[in-house]
Amino acid sequence: MKKMIIAGNWKMNMIPSAAKTFTQEIINALRQRDNKSTVILCPPFISISAVVDSIGEMAISIGAQNCHEKPKGAYTGEISASMIADAGCTYCIVGHSERRRDFGENDTLIAEKIRVLINAKLTPIWCIGESLEERTNGKTFEIIEKQLTTTLGELKDIDCSGIIIAYEPIWAIGTGLAATPGQAQEVHEFIYTILTGYNLNLPILYGGSVTGDNAASLLSLPNVNGALVGGASLSVESFTGIIDAANKQLH
Ligand code: PGA
């Protein structure tokens, strides 16, 4: 049976007090639904404990947005995977295109981060995706394959079967211009095929301008197992609209 994972990437939004109120609103909205999807909230580090405290017994999971690649040590200002786990997270986004772009994260560093996350028993939500220029030049599949194979090549000695992939075309992030179902499906299918070569059958989320309006058409695709949501995860109405679309796939 198909599983659905809806993860909200809050990015650098929601101070702790706002995170607490917002999480309570999400919980109230979910209580009114027969939710069968895995819902993950990914607050900024400083707001994680506010979300943990608000969630109580509710079946919502929490993820961080990044971690340091070393398990511990003299790295002032950084946060380790084991700290994230101990704070109450079970997931962590890794390799988001904003981190690749703004902090120079490359596929090898991302492999190191995935390794520390797996060692800390956290589920990595590993983002990959091509830029507009790469797509325009017909390089989408080449880029996706390089991102996957470079990182997986560094992780041959570790069990990667728990990873979640998020396909996020960079041109679709925060632009309001989501991939069409056709564009998403062909890349998801390609990712699925590459992973099969590594004996991996991982959930593949789509990310990039997902809204309550376009979620149904993207989530109904055969190789799409959920969504990584940025902007629309900051509104209770739009985020629960996406969760509703996911649940419709499961009923
Ligand atoms: P968006 O962001 O939904 O605002 O496009 C998605 C993401 O960056 O994960």
Coordinates of N, CA and C and ligand atoms in Angstrom, one line a residue:
M1 N 0.8 -1.2 0.0 CA 0.0 0.0 0.0 C 0.9 1.3 0.0
K2 N 0.4 2.3 -0.7 CA 1.1 3.5 -0.8 C 1.2 4.2 0.6
K3 N 2.3 4.8 0.9 CA 2.5 5.6 2.1 C 2.6 7.0 1.7
M4 N 2.2 7.9 2.6 CA 2.3 9.4 2.3 C 3.0 10.1 3.4
I5 N 4.0 10.9 3.0 CA 4.8 11.6 4.0 C 4.7 13.1 3.7
I6 N 4.2 13.9 4.6 CA 4.1 15.4 4.3 C 5.0 16.1 5.3
A7 N 6.0 16.7 4.9 CA 7.0 17.3 5.7 C 6.9 18.8 5.5
G8 N 6.9 19.6 6.6 CA 6.9 21.1 6.5 C 8.2 21.6 6.8
N9 N 8.9 22.3 5.9 CA 10.2 22.9 6.1 C 9.9 24.4 6.4
W10 N 10.0 24.7 7.7 CA 9.7 26.1 8.0 C 10.8 27.1 7.7
K11 N 12.0 26.6 7.3 CA 13.1 27.4 7.0 C 13.4 28.3 8.2
M12 N 13.8 29.6 8.0 CA 14.2 30.5 9.1 C 12.9 31.3 9.4
N13 N 11.9 30.6 9.8 CA 10.6 31.3 10.2 C 10.1 30.6 11.5
M14 N 9.3 31.4 12.2 CA 8.7 30.9 13.4 C 9.6 30.9 14.7
I15 N 9.5 32.0 15.4 CA 10.2 32.1 16.7 C 9.5 31.1 17.6
P16 N 10.2 30.7 18.7 CA 9.6 29.7 19.5 C 8.2 29.9 20.0
S17 N 7.8 31.1 20.4 CA 6.4 31.3 20.8 C 5.4 31.1 19.7
A18 N 5.8 31.6 18.5 CA 4.9 31.4 17.3 C 4.8 29.9 16.9
A19 N 5.9 29.2 17.1 CA 6.0 27.8 16.7 C 5.0 27.0 17.6
K20 N 5.0 27.4 18.9 CA 4.1 26.7 19.9 C 2.6 26.9 19.5
T21 N 2.3 28.1 19.2 CA 0.9 28.4 18.8 C 0.5 27.7 17.5
F22 N 1.4 27.8 16.6 CA 1.1 27.2 15.3 C 1.0 25.7 15.4
T23 N 1.9 25.0 16.2 CA 1.8 23.6 16.3 C 0.4 23.2 17.0
Q24 N 0.0 24.0 17.9 CA -1.3 23.7 18.6 C -2.4 23.8 17.6
E25 N -2.3 24.8 16.7 CA -3.4 24.9 15.6 C -3.4 23.7 14.7
I26 N -2.2 23.3 14.3 CA -2.1 22.1 13.4 C -2.7 20.9 14.1
I27 N -2.4 20.7 15.4 CA -2.9 19.6 16.1 C -4.4 19.6 16.2
N28 N -5.0 20.8 16.5 CA -6.4 21.0 16.5 C -7.0 20.6 15.1
A29 N -6.4 21.0 14.1 CA -6.9 20.7 12.7 C -6.8 19.2 12.4
L30 N -5.7 18.6 12.9 CA -5.5 17.2 12.6 C -6.5 16.3 13.4
R31 N -6.9 16.8 14.6 CA -7.9 16.1 15.5 C -9.2 16.0 14.8
Q32 N -9.5 16.9 13.9 CA -10.8 16.9 13.2 C -10.7 16.0 11.9
R33 N -9.6 15.3 11.7 CA -9.4 14.5 10.5 C -9.0 13.1 10.8
D34 N -9.3 12.2 9.9 CA -8.8 10.9 10.0 C -7.5 10.8 9.3
N35 N -6.4 11.3 10.0 CA -5.2 11.4 9.3 C -4.4 10.1 9.2
K36 N -4.0 9.7 8.0 CA -3.3 8.5 7.8 C -1.9 8.7 7.3
S37 N -1.6 10.0 7.0 CA -0.2 10.3 6.5 C 0.8 10.6 7.6
T38 N 2.0 10.4 7.3 CA 3.1 10.8 8.2 C 3.3 12.3 8.1
V39 N 3.1 13.0 9.2 CA 3.2 14.5 9.2 C 4.5 14.8 10.0
I40 N 5.4 15.6 9.3 CA 6.6 16.0 10.0 C 6.7 17.5 9.9
L41 N 7.0 18.1 11.1 CA 7.3 19.5 11.2 C 8.8 19.7 11.3
C42 N 9.4 20.6 10.5 CA 10.8 20.9 10.6 C 11.0 22.3 11.0
P43 N 11.0 22.6 12.3 CA 11.2 24.0 12.7 C 12.7 24.4 12.7
P44 N 13.0 25.6 12.9 CA 14.4 26.0 13.1 C 14.9 25.4 14.4
F45 N 16.2 25.2 14.6 CA 16.7 24.5 15.8 C 16.1 25.1 17.1
I46 N 16.1 26.5 17.2 CA 15.7 27.1 18.4 C 14.2 26.9 18.8
S47 N 13.4 26.5 17.8 CA 12.0 26.3 18.0 C 11.6 24.8 18.2
I48 N 12.6 24.0 18.1 CA 12.3 22.5 18.2 C 11.7 22.2 19.5
S49 N 12.2 22.7 20.6 CA 11.7 22.3 21.9 C 10.2 22.8 22.1
A50 N 9.9 23.9 21.6 CA 8.5 24.5 21.7 C 7.6 23.5 20.9
V51 N 8.0 23.0 19.8 CA 7.2 22.1 19.0 C 7.1 20.7 19.7
V52 N 8.2 20.3 20.3 CA 8.2 19.0 21.0 C 7.2 19.1 22.2
D53 N 7.2 20.2 22.9 CA 6.3 20.4 24.1 C 4.9 20.4 23.7
S54 N 4.6 21.0 22.5 CA 3.2 21.2 22.1 C 2.6 19.9 21.6
I55 N 3.4 19.0 21.1 CA 2.9 17.8 20.4 C 2.3 16.8 21.3
G56 N 2.9 16.6 22.5 CA 2.4 15.6 23.4 C 2.2 14.3 22.8
E57 N 1.0 13.7 22.9 CA 0.8 12.3 22.4 C 0.4 12.3 20.9
M58 N 0.3 13.5 20.3 CA -0.2 13.5 18.9 C 0.8 12.9 18.0
A59 N 0.3 12.2 17.0 CA 1.2 11.5 16.1 C 1.8 12.4 15.0
I60 N 2.6 13.3 15.5 CA 3.3 14.2 14.5 C 4.8 14.0 14.8
S61 N 5.6 14.0 13.8 CA 7.0 13.8 14.0 C 7.7 15.2 13.8
I62 N 8.9 15.2 14.3 CA 9.7 16.5 14.2 C 11.0 16.2 13.5
G63 N 11.4 17.2 12.7 CA 12.7 17.1 12.0 C 13.5 18.4 12.1
A64 N 14.8 18.3 12.1 CA 15.6 19.5 12.0 C 15.8 19.8 10.5
Q65 N 16.5 20.9 10.2 CA 16.7 21.3 8.8 C 18.1 21.1 8.4
N66 N 19.0 20.7 9.3 CA 20.4 20.6 8.9 C 21.1 20.0 10.2
C67 N 22.3 19.5 10.0 CA 23.1 19.1 11.1 C 24.6 19.3 10.7
H68 N 25.5 19.2 11.7 CA 26.9 19.3 11.4 C 27.4 17.9 11.0
E69 N 28.4 17.8 10.2 CA 28.8 16.5 9.6 C 29.7 15.7 10.6
K70 N 30.2 16.4 11.7 CA 31.0 15.6 12.7 C 30.1 15.3 13.8
P71 N 30.4 14.1 14.5 CA 29.5 13.7 15.6 C 29.6 14.7 16.8
K72 N 30.7 15.3 17.1 CA 30.9 16.2 18.2 C 32.2 16.9 18.1
G73 N 32.4 18.0 18.9 CA 33.7 18.6 18.9 C 33.7 20.1 19.0
A74 N 34.9 20.7 18.7 CA 35.0 22.1 18.7 C 34.6 22.8 17.4
Y75 N 33.3 22.9 17.3 CA 32.7 23.5 16.1 C 31.6 24.5 16.6
T76 N 32.2 25.7 17.1 CA 31.3 26.7 17.7 C 30.1 27.0 16.9
G77 N 29.0 27.0 17.5 CA 27.8 27.5 16.8 C 27.1 26.4 16.1
E78 N 27.6 25.2 16.0 CA 27.0 24.1 15.3 C 26.2 23.1 16.1
I79 N 25.4 22.3 15.5 CA 24.5 21.4 16.1 C 24.7 20.0 15.6
S80 N 24.9 19.0 16.5 CA 25.2 17.6 16.0 C 23.9 16.8 15.9
A81 N 24.1 15.7 15.2 CA 22.9 14.8 14.9 C 22.4 14.3 16.3
S82 N 23.3 13.9 17.2 CA 22.9 13.3 18.4 C 22.1 14.4 19.3
M83 N 22.5 15.6 19.2 CA 21.8 16.7 19.9 C 20.3 16.8 19.3
I84 N 20.3 16.7 18.0 CA 18.9 16.8 17.3 C 18.1 15.6 17.8
A85 N 18.6 14.4 17.8 CA 17.9 13.2 18.3 C 17.4 13.4 19.7
D86 N 18.3 13.9 20.6 CA 18.0 14.0 22.0 C 17.0 15.1 22.2
A87 N 16.9 16.0 21.3 CA 15.9 17.1 21.5 C 14.5 16.7 21.1
G88 N 14.4 15.5 20.5 CA 13.1 14.9 20.2 C 12.8 14.8 18.7
C89 N 13.8 15.0 17.9 CA 13.6 14.9 16.4 C 13.8 13.4 16.0
T90 N 13.1 13.0 15.0 CA 13.3 11.7 14.4 C 13.8 11.8 12.9
Y91 N 13.7 13.0 12.4 CA 14.1 13.3 11.0 C 15.0 14.5 10.9
C92 N 15.7 14.6 9.8 CA 16.6 15.8 9.6 C 16.7 16.0 8.1
I93 N 16.4 17.2 7.6 CA 16.6 17.5 6.2 C 18.1 17.7 6.0
V94 N 18.5 17.2 4.8 CA 20.0 17.3 4.5 C 20.1 17.6 3.0
G95 N 21.1 18.5 2.7 CA 21.4 18.9 1.3 C 20.3 19.7 0.7
H96 N 19.6 20.5 1.5 CA 18.6 21.4 0.8 C 19.4 22.3 -0.2
S97 N 18.7 22.7 -1.2 CA 19.4 23.5 -2.3 C 19.9 24.9 -1.7
E98 N 19.1 25.4 -0.7 CA 19.6 26.6 -0.1 C 20.9 26.5 0.6
R99 N 21.1 25.3 1.2 CA 22.4 25.1 1.9 C 23.5 24.8 0.8
R100 N 23.1 24.1 -0.2 CA 24.1 23.9 -1.3 C 24.6 25.2 -1.8
R101 N 23.6 26.1 -2.1 CA 23.9 27.4 -2.7 C 24.6 28.3 -1.7
D102 N 24.0 28.5 -0.5 CA 24.5 29.5 0.4 C 25.6 29.1 1.3
F103 N 25.8 27.8 1.5 CA 26.8 27.3 2.4 C 27.8 26.3 1.7
G104 N 27.7 26.3 0.4 CA 28.7 25.5 -0.4 C 28.6 24.0 -0.1
E105 N 27.5 23.5 0.3 CA 27.4 22.0 0.6 C 27.5 21.3 -0.7
N106 N 28.3 20.3 -0.7 CA 28.4 19.5 -1.9 C 28.0 18.0 -1.6
D107 N 28.0 17.2 -2.7 CA 27.5 15.8 -2.5 C 28.3 15.0 -1.5
T108 N 29.6 15.3 -1.4 CA 30.5 14.5 -0.5 C 30.2 14.9 1.0
L109 N 30.0 16.2 1.2 CA 29.7 16.7 2.6 C 28.3 16.2 3.0
I110 N 27.4 16.1 2.0 CA 26.1 15.6 2.3 C 26.1 14.2 2.7
A111 N 27.0 13.4 2.1 CA 27.2 12.0 2.5 C 27.7 11.9 3.9
E112 N 28.6 12.8 4.3 CA 29.0 12.8 5.7 C 27.9 13.1 6.7
K113 N 27.1 14.1 6.3 CA 25.9 14.4 7.1 C 24.9 13.2 7.2
I114 N 24.7 12.6 6.1 CA 23.8 11.4 6.1 C 24.3 10.4 7.1
R115 N 25.6 10.2 7.0 CA 26.3 9.2 7.9 C 26.0 9.5 9.4
V116 N 26.3 10.7 9.8 CA 26.1 11.0 11.2 C 24.6 10.9 11.6
L117 N 23.8 11.3 10.7 CA 22.3 11.2 10.9 C 21.9 9.7 11.2
I118 N 22.3 8.8 10.2 CA 22.0 7.4 10.4 C 22.6 6.8 11.7
N119 N 23.8 7.2 12.0 CA 24.4 6.7 13.2 C 23.7 7.2 14.4
A120 N 23.0 8.4 14.3 CA 22.3 8.9 15.5 C 20.8 8.4 15.4
K121 N 20.5 7.5 14.5 CA 19.2 6.9 14.3 C 18.1 7.9 13.9
L122 N 18.6 8.9 13.2 CA 17.7 9.9 12.6 C 17.4 9.5 11.1
T123 N 16.2 9.8 10.6 CA 15.9 9.6 9.2 C 16.3 10.8 8.4
P124 N 17.3 10.7 7.5 CA 17.6 11.8 6.7 C 16.5 12.1 5.6
I125 N 16.2 13.3 5.4 CA 15.3 13.7 4.2 C 16.3 14.4 3.3
W126 N 16.8 13.6 2.3 CA 17.9 14.1 1.5 C 17.4 14.7 0.2
C127 N 17.7 16.0 0.1 CA 17.2 16.8 -1.1 C 18.2 16.8 -2.2
I128 N 17.6 16.6 -3.4 CA 18.3 16.7 -4.7 C 17.5 17.5 -5.7
G129 N 18.1 17.9 -6.7 CA 17.3 18.7 -7.7 C 18.2 19.5 -8.6
E130 N 17.7 19.8 -9.8 CA 18.5 20.6 -10.8 C 18.1 22.1 -10.8
S131 N 19.0 22.9 -11.3 CA 18.7 24.3 -11.4 C 18.0 24.5 -12.7
L132 N 17.5 25.8 -12.9 CA 16.8 26.1 -14.1 C 17.7 26.0 -15.3
E133 N 18.9 26.5 -15.1 CA 19.9 26.4 -16.2 C 20.2 25.0 -16.6
E134 N 20.4 24.1 -15.6 CA 20.6 22.7 -15.9 C 19.5 22.1 -16.7
R135 N 18.3 22.4 -16.2 CA 17.1 21.9 -16.9 C 17.0 22.4 -18.4
T136 N 17.2 23.7 -18.5 CA 17.2 24.3 -19.9 C 18.2 23.7 -20.8
N137 N 19.4 23.3 -20.2 CA 20.4 22.7 -21.0 C 20.3 21.2 -21.2
G138 N 19.1 20.7 -20.8 CA 18.9 19.2 -20.9 C 19.7 18.4 -20.0
K139 N 20.2 18.9 -18.9 CA 21.1 18.2 -18.0 C 20.4 17.6 -16.8
T140 N 19.1 17.7 -16.7 CA 18.4 17.3 -15.5 C 18.8 15.9 -15.0
F141 N 18.7 14.9 -15.9 CA 18.9 13.5 -15.5 C 20.4 13.3 -15.1
E142 N 21.2 14.0 -15.9 CA 22.7 13.9 -15.6 C 23.0 14.4 -14.1
I143 N 22.4 15.5 -13.8 CA 22.6 16.2 -12.5 C 22.0 15.3 -11.4
I144 N 20.8 14.8 -11.6 CA 20.2 14.0 -10.6 C 21.0 12.7 -10.3
E145 N 21.5 12.1 -11.4 CA 22.3 10.9 -11.3 C 23.6 11.2 -10.6
K146 N 24.2 12.3 -10.9 CA 25.5 12.6 -10.2 C 25.3 12.9 -8.7
Q147 N 24.2 13.6 -8.4 CA 24.0 13.8 -7.0 C 23.8 12.5 -6.2
L148 N 23.0 11.7 -6.8 CA 22.7 10.4 -6.1 C 23.9 9.5 -6.1
T149 N 24.6 9.3 -7.2 CA 25.7 8.3 -7.2 C 26.9 8.8 -6.4
T150 N 27.2 10.2 -6.4 CA 28.3 10.7 -5.7 C 28.1 10.4 -4.2
T151 N 26.9 10.8 -3.7 CA 26.7 10.7 -2.3 C 26.6 9.2 -1.9
L152 N 25.8 8.4 -2.7 CA 25.7 7.0 -2.3 C 27.0 6.2 -2.4
G153 N 27.9 6.7 -3.3 CA 29.2 6.1 -3.5 C 30.0 6.2 -2.2
E154 N 29.8 7.2 -1.4 CA 30.5 7.4 -0.1 C 29.9 6.6 1.0
L155 N 28.7 6.0 0.8 CA 28.0 5.4 1.9 C 27.8 3.9 1.7
K156 N 28.7 3.3 0.9 CA 28.6 1.9 0.6 C 28.6 1.0 1.8
D157 N 29.3 1.5 2.9 CA 29.5 0.6 4.1 C 28.4 0.8 5.1
I158 N 27.3 1.5 4.8 CA 26.3 1.8 5.8 C 24.9 1.5 5.2
D159 N 24.0 1.1 6.1 CA 22.6 0.8 5.6 C 21.9 2.1 5.3
C160 N 21.5 2.3 4.0 CA 20.9 3.5 3.6 C 19.4 3.2 3.4
S161 N 18.9 2.1 3.8 CA 17.5 1.7 3.4 C 16.4 2.6 4.2
G162 N 16.9 3.4 5.2 CA 15.9 4.2 5.9 C 15.8 5.7 5.4
I163 N 16.6 6.0 4.4 CA 16.6 7.4 3.9 C 15.3 7.7 3.2
I164 N 14.9 9.0 3.2 CA 13.8 9.6 2.4 C 14.5 10.5 1.4
I165 N 14.1 10.4 0.2 CA 14.6 11.3 -0.9 C 13.6 12.4 -1.1
A166 N 14.0 13.7 -1.3 CA 13.1 14.7 -1.7 C 13.6 15.3 -3.0
Y167 N 12.9 15.1 -4.1 CA 13.2 15.7 -5.4 C 12.7 17.2 -5.4
E168 N 13.6 18.1 -5.3 CA 13.2 19.5 -5.3 C 13.9 20.3 -6.4
P169 N 13.2 20.4 -7.6 CA 13.8 21.2 -8.6 C 14.0 22.7 -8.1
I170 N 15.2 23.2 -8.3 CA 15.5 24.5 -7.6 C 14.6 25.6 -8.2
W171 N 14.3 25.5 -9.5 CA 13.5 26.5 -10.1 C 12.0 26.5 -9.6
A172 N 11.7 25.5 -8.9 CA 10.3 25.4 -8.4 C 10.2 25.9 -6.9
I173 N 11.4 26.0 -6.3 CA 11.3 26.4 -4.8 C 11.0 27.8 -4.6
G174 N 9.9 28.1 -3.9 CA 9.5 29.4 -3.5 C 9.2 30.3 -4.7
T175 N 8.9 29.7 -5.9 CA 8.6 30.5 -7.1 C 7.2 30.5 -7.4
G176 N 6.4 29.6 -6.8 CA 5.0 29.5 -7.2 C 4.8 28.7 -8.5
L177 N 6.0 28.2 -9.0 CA 6.0 27.5 -10.3 C 6.4 26.0 -10.0
A178 N 5.4 25.2 -9.6 CA 5.7 23.8 -9.3 C 6.0 23.1 -10.6
A179 N 6.7 22.0 -10.5 CA 6.8 21.1 -11.6 C 5.4 20.6 -12.1
T180 N 5.3 20.4 -13.3 CA 4.0 19.8 -13.8 C 4.0 18.3 -13.4
P181 N 2.9 17.7 -13.3 CA 2.9 16.2 -13.0 C 3.8 15.5 -13.9
G182 N 3.8 15.8 -15.2 CA 4.7 15.1 -16.2 C 6.1 15.3 -15.8
Q183 N 6.5 16.5 -15.5 CA 8.0 16.8 -15.2 C 8.3 16.0 -13.9
A184 N 7.5 16.1 -12.9 CA 7.8 15.4 -11.6 C 7.9 13.9 -11.9
Q185 N 6.9 13.3 -12.5 CA 6.9 11.9 -12.7 C 8.1 11.3 -13.4
E186 N 8.6 12.0 -14.4 CA 9.7 11.4 -15.2 C 11.0 11.5 -14.3
V187 N 11.1 12.5 -13.5 CA 12.3 12.5 -12.6 C 12.2 11.5 -11.5
H188 N 11.0 11.5 -10.9 CA 10.8 10.5 -9.8 C 11.0 9.1 -10.3
E189 N 10.6 8.8 -11.5 CA 10.8 7.4 -12.0 C 12.2 7.2 -12.3
F190 N 12.9 8.2 -12.7 CA 14.4 8.1 -12.9 C 15.1 7.8 -11.6
I191 N 14.7 8.6 -10.6 CA 15.4 8.4 -9.3 C 15.1 7.0 -8.8
Y192 N 13.9 6.6 -8.9 CA 13.5 5.2 -8.5 C 14.4 4.2 -9.2
T193 N 14.6 4.4 -10.5 CA 15.4 3.4 -11.2 C 16.8 3.4 -10.8
I194 N 17.4 4.6 -10.6 CA 18.8 4.7 -10.1 C 18.9 3.9 -8.7
L195 N 17.9 4.2 -7.8 CA 18.0 3.6 -6.5 C 17.9 2.1 -6.6
T196 N 17.1 1.6 -7.5 CA 17.0 0.2 -7.7 C 18.3 -0.5 -7.9
G197 N 19.2 0.3 -8.6 CA 20.6 -0.2 -8.9 C 21.4 -0.4 -7.6
Y198 N 21.0 0.3 -6.6 CA 21.6 0.2 -5.3 C 20.9 -0.7 -4.3
N199 N 19.9 -1.4 -4.9 CA 19.0 -2.2 -4.1 C 18.2 -1.4 -3.0
L200 N 17.9 -0.2 -3.4 CA 17.2 0.7 -2.4 C 15.8 1.0 -3.0
N201 N 14.8 0.9 -2.1 CA 13.4 1.3 -2.5 C 13.0 2.3 -1.5
L202 N 13.3 3.6 -1.7 CA 13.1 4.7 -0.8 C 11.9 5.5 -1.1
P203 N 11.2 6.1 -0.1 CA 10.2 7.0 -0.4 C 10.8 8.2 -1.2
I204 N 10.1 8.7 -2.2 CA 10.6 9.9 -2.9 C 9.5 11.0 -2.8
L205 N 9.8 12.1 -2.1 CA 8.9 13.2 -1.9 C 9.2 14.2 -3.0
Y206 N 8.1 14.9 -3.4 CA 8.3 16.1 -4.3 C 8.3 17.3 -3.5
G207 N 9.2 18.3 -3.8 CA 9.2 19.6 -3.2 C 9.4 20.7 -4.2
G208 N 8.7 21.8 -3.9 CA 8.9 23.0 -4.8 C 7.5 23.6 -5.1
S209 N 7.1 24.6 -4.4 CA 5.8 25.3 -4.6 C 4.6 24.4 -4.5
V210 N 4.6 23.4 -3.6 CA 3.5 22.5 -3.4 C 2.4 23.4 -2.6
T211 N 1.2 23.3 -3.0 CA 0.1 24.0 -2.3 C -1.1 23.1 -2.2
G212 N -2.1 23.5 -1.4 CA -3.3 22.7 -1.3 C -4.0 22.5 -2.7
D213 N -3.7 23.5 -3.6 CA -4.4 23.4 -4.9 C -3.7 22.4 -5.9
N214 N -2.4 22.3 -5.8 CA -1.7 21.4 -6.8 C -1.3 20.1 -6.2
A215 N -1.5 19.9 -4.8 CA -1.0 18.7 -4.2 C -1.6 17.4 -4.7
A216 N -2.9 17.5 -5.0 CA -3.6 16.2 -5.4 C -3.0 15.7 -6.7
S217 N -2.7 16.6 -7.7 CA -2.2 16.2 -9.0 C -0.7 15.6 -8.8
L218 N 0.0 16.1 -7.9 CA 1.4 15.7 -7.7 C 1.4 14.4 -6.9
L219 N 0.6 14.4 -5.8 CA 0.7 13.2 -4.9 C 0.0 11.9 -5.5
S220 N -0.7 12.1 -6.5 CA -1.4 10.9 -7.1 C -0.4 10.2 -8.1
L221 N 0.7 10.8 -8.4 CA 1.7 10.2 -9.3 C 2.2 8.9 -8.7
P222 N 2.5 7.9 -9.5 CA 2.9 6.6 -8.9 C 4.2 6.6 -8.1
N223 N 5.2 7.4 -8.5 CA 6.4 7.4 -7.8 C 6.6 8.5 -6.8
V224 N 5.5 9.2 -6.5 CA 5.5 10.3 -5.5 C 4.9 9.8 -4.2
N225 N 5.7 9.8 -3.1 CA 5.3 9.3 -1.8 C 5.1 10.4 -0.8
G226 N 4.9 11.6 -1.3 CA 4.7 12.7 -0.3 C 5.3 14.0 -0.8
A227 N 5.3 15.0 0.1 CA 5.8 16.3 -0.3 C 6.6 16.9 0.8
L228 N 7.6 17.7 0.3 CA 8.4 18.5 1.3 C 7.9 20.0 0.9
V229 N 7.3 20.6 1.9 CA 6.6 21.8 1.7 C 7.3 23.0 2.4
G230 N 7.5 24.0 1.7 CA 8.2 25.2 2.3 C 7.1 26.2 2.7
G231 N 6.9 27.2 1.8 CA 6.0 28.3 2.1 C 4.6 27.9 2.6
A232 N 4.0 26.9 2.0 CA 2.6 26.5 2.3 C 2.6 25.8 3.7
S233 N 3.7 25.4 4.2 CA 3.7 24.8 5.5 C 3.6 25.8 6.7
L234 N 3.6 27.1 6.3 CA 3.6 28.1 7.4 C 2.1 28.6 7.6
S235 N 1.2 28.0 6.8 CA -0.2 28.4 7.0 C -1.0 27.1 7.4
V236 N -1.8 27.1 8.4 CA -2.5 25.9 8.9 C -3.4 25.5 7.7
E237 N -4.1 26.4 7.1 CA -5.1 26.1 6.1 C -4.4 25.4 4.9
S238 N -3.3 26.0 4.4 CA -2.7 25.4 3.2 C -1.9 24.1 3.6
F239 N -1.3 24.0 4.7 CA -0.6 22.8 5.1 C -1.6 21.6 5.3
T240 N -2.7 21.9 6.0 CA -3.7 20.8 6.2 C -4.4 20.5 4.9
G241 N -4.5 21.5 4.0 CA -5.0 21.2 2.6 C -4.2 20.1 1.9
I242 N -2.8 20.3 2.1 CA -1.9 19.3 1.5 C -2.0 17.9 2.2
I243 N -2.2 18.0 3.5 CA -2.4 16.7 4.2 C -3.7 16.0 3.8
D244 N -4.7 16.8 3.6 CA -6.0 16.2 3.1 C -5.8 15.5 1.7
A245 N -5.0 16.2 0.8 CA -4.8 15.6 -0.5 C -4.0 14.3 -0.4
A246 N -3.1 14.3 0.6 CA -2.3 13.1 0.8 C -3.2 12.0 1.3
N247 N -4.1 12.3 2.3 CA -5.0 11.3 2.8 C -5.9 10.7 1.8
K248 N -6.3 11.5 0.9 CA -7.2 11.0 -0.2 C -6.6 9.9 -1.0
Q249 N -5.2 10.0 -1.1 CA -4.5 8.9 -1.8 C -4.6 7.6 -1.0
L250 N -4.9 7.7 0.2 CA -4.8 6.5 1.1 C -6.1 5.9 1.4
H251 N -7.2 6.6 1.1 CA -8.5 6.0 1.5 C -9.2 5.3 0.3
Ligands
PGA1 P1 8.5 25.9 -1.3 O1 9.8 25.3 -0.6 O2 7.4 24.9 -1.0 O3 8.3 27.2 -0.6 O4 8.7 26.1 -2.7 C1 10.1 24.0 -0.7 C2 11.4 23.7 0.0 O5 12.3 24.5 -0.1 O6 11.6 22.7 0.7

